CSV table of C-alpha atoms in Angstrom, one decimal:
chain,number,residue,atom,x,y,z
A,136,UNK,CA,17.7,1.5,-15.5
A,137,UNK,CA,16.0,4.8,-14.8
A,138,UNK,CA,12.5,3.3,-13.5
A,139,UNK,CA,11.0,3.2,-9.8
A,140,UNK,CA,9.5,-0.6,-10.1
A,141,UNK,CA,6.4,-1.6,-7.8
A,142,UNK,CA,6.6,-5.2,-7.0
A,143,UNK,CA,3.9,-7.6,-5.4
A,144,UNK,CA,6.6,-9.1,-2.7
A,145,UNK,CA,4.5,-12.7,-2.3
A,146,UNK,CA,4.1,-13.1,-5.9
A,147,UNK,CA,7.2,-11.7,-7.7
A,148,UNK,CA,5.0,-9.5,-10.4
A,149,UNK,CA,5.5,-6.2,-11.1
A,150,UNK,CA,2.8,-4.0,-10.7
A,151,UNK,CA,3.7,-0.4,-11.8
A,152,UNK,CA,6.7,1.2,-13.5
A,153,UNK,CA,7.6,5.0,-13.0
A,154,UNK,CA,9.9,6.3,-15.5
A,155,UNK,CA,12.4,8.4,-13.9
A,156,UNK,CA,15.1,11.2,-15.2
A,157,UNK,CA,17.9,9.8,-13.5
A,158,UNK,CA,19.3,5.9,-14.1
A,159,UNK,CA,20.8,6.9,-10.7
A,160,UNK,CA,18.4,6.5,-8.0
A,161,UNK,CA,19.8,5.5,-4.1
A,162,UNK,CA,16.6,5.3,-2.5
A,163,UNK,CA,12.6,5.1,-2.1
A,164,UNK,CA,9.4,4.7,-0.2
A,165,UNK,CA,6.1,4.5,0.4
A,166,UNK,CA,3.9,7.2,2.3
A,167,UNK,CA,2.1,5.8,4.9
A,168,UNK,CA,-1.1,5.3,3.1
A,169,UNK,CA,0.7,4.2,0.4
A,170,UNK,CA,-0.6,6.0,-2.2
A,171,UNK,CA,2.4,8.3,-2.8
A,172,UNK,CA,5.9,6.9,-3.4
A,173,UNK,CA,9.5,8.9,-3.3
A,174,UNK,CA,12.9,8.8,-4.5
A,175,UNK,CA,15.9,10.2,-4.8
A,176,UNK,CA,19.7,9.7,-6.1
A,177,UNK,CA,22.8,11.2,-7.8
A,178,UNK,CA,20.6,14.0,-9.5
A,179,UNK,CA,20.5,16.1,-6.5
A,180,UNK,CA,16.4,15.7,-6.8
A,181,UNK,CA,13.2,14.0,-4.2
A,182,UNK,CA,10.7,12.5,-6.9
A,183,UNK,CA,7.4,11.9,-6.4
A,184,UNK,CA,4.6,10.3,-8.0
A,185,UNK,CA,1.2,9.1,-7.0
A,186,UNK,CA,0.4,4.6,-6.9
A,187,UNK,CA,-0.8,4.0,-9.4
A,188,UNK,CA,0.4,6.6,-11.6
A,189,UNK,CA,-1.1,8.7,-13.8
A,190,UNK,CA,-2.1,7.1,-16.6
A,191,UNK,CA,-2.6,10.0,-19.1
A,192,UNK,CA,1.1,11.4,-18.5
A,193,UNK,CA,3.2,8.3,-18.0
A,194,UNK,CA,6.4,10.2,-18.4
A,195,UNK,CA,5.4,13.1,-15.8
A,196,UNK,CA,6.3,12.8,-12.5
A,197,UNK,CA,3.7,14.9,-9.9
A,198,UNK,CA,6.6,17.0,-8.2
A,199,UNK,CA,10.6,17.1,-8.5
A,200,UNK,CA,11.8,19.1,-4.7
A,201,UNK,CA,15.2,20.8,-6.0
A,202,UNK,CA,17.3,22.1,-3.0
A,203,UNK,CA,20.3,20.0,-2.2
A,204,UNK,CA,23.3,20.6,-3.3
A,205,UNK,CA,24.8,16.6,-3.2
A,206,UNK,CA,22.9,13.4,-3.9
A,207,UNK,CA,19.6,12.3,-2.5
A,208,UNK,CA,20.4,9.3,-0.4
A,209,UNK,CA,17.4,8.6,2.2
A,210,UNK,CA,13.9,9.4,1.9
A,211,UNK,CA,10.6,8.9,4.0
A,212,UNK,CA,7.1,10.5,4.2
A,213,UNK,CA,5.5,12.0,6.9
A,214,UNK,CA,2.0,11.8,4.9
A,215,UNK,CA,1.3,11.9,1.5
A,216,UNK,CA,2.0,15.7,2.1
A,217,UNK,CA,5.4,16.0,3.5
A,218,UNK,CA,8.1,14.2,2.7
A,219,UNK,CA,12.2,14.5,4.2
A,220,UNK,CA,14.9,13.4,2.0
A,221,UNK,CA,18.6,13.1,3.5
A,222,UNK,CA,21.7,14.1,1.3
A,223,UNK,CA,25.0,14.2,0.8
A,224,UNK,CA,25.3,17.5,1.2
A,225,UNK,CA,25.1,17.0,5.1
A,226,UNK,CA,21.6,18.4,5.1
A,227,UNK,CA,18.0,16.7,5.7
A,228,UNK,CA,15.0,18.4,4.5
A,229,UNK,CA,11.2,18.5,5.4
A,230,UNK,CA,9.8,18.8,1.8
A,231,UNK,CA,6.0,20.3,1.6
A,232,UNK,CA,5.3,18.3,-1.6
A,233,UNK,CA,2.2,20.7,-2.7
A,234,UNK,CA,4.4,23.7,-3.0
A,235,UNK,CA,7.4,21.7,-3.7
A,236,UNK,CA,9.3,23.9,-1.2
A,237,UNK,CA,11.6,23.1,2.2
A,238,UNK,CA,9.4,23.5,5.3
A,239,UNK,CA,13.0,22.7,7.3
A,240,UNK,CA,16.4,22.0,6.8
A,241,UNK,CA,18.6,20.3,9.3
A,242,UNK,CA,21.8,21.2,9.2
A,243,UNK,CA,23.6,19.3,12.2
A,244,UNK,CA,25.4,16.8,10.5
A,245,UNK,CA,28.9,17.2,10.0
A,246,UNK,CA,29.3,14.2,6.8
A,247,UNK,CA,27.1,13.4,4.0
A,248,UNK,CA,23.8,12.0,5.6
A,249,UNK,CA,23.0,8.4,4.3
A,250,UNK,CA,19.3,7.5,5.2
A,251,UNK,CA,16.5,8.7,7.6
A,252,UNK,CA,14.0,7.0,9.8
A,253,UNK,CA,10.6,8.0,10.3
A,254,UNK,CA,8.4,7.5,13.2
A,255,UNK,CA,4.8,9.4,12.4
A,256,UNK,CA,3.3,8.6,15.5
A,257,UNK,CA,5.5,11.4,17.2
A,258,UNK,CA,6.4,13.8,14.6
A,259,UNK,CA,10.2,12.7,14.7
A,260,UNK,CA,13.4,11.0,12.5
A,261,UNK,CA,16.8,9.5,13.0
A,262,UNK,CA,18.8,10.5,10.6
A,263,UNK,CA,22.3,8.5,10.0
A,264,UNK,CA,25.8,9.1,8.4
């Protein structure tokens, strides 16, 4: 349905909904403060948009990180910062979200890469296919 819902899991309410480009979206989370949440799908394209979202520019998301080249099919945050978002075009990528540019790209993977894992305690992911 094209949004990115935010649900109260005890009580069943929703709390926000972010209005996305894509109906297509395979994946999301929360950064670790959770004040920042992520997405991604079949547009080839990490989202991201602040909790609770602006309310002046419902329809505006506060960055789009365009560099893969197949759909956007894991996602995880570092900090509300840095973001890495796993593809199918075998490739992860360490997203600075400020500049909306790749910090790194991981290229070891020899299929589409499904999801990634995130431990921020050490700086490190899993990343599986």
């Amino acid at each position: 349905d094209g949004e990115l819902l935010d649900w109260n899991a005890h009580t069943t309410n929703k709390i926000y909904a972010i209005q996305l480009k894509t109906s297509w979206m395979m994946t999301c989370a929360y950064s670790p403060a959770g004040s920042v949440v992520g997405c991604g799908g079949l547009d080839d394209v990490g989202s991201v948009d602040r909790i609770p979202p602006d309310e002046e520019k419902p329809d505006k998301l506060d960055a789009e990180l365009v560099h893969h080249e197949g759909y956007v099919s894991g996602c995880g945050f570092i900090d509300d910062k840095e973001m890495i978002t796993a593809s199918g075009d075998d490739t992860c990528v360490l997203w600075d979200i400020d500049t909306r540019q790749p910090k790194a790209k991981f290229t070891d993977r020899t299929g589409d890469c499904m999801s990634v894992a995130l431990d921020t305690t050490k700086n490190i992911f899993v990343s599986g296919s």
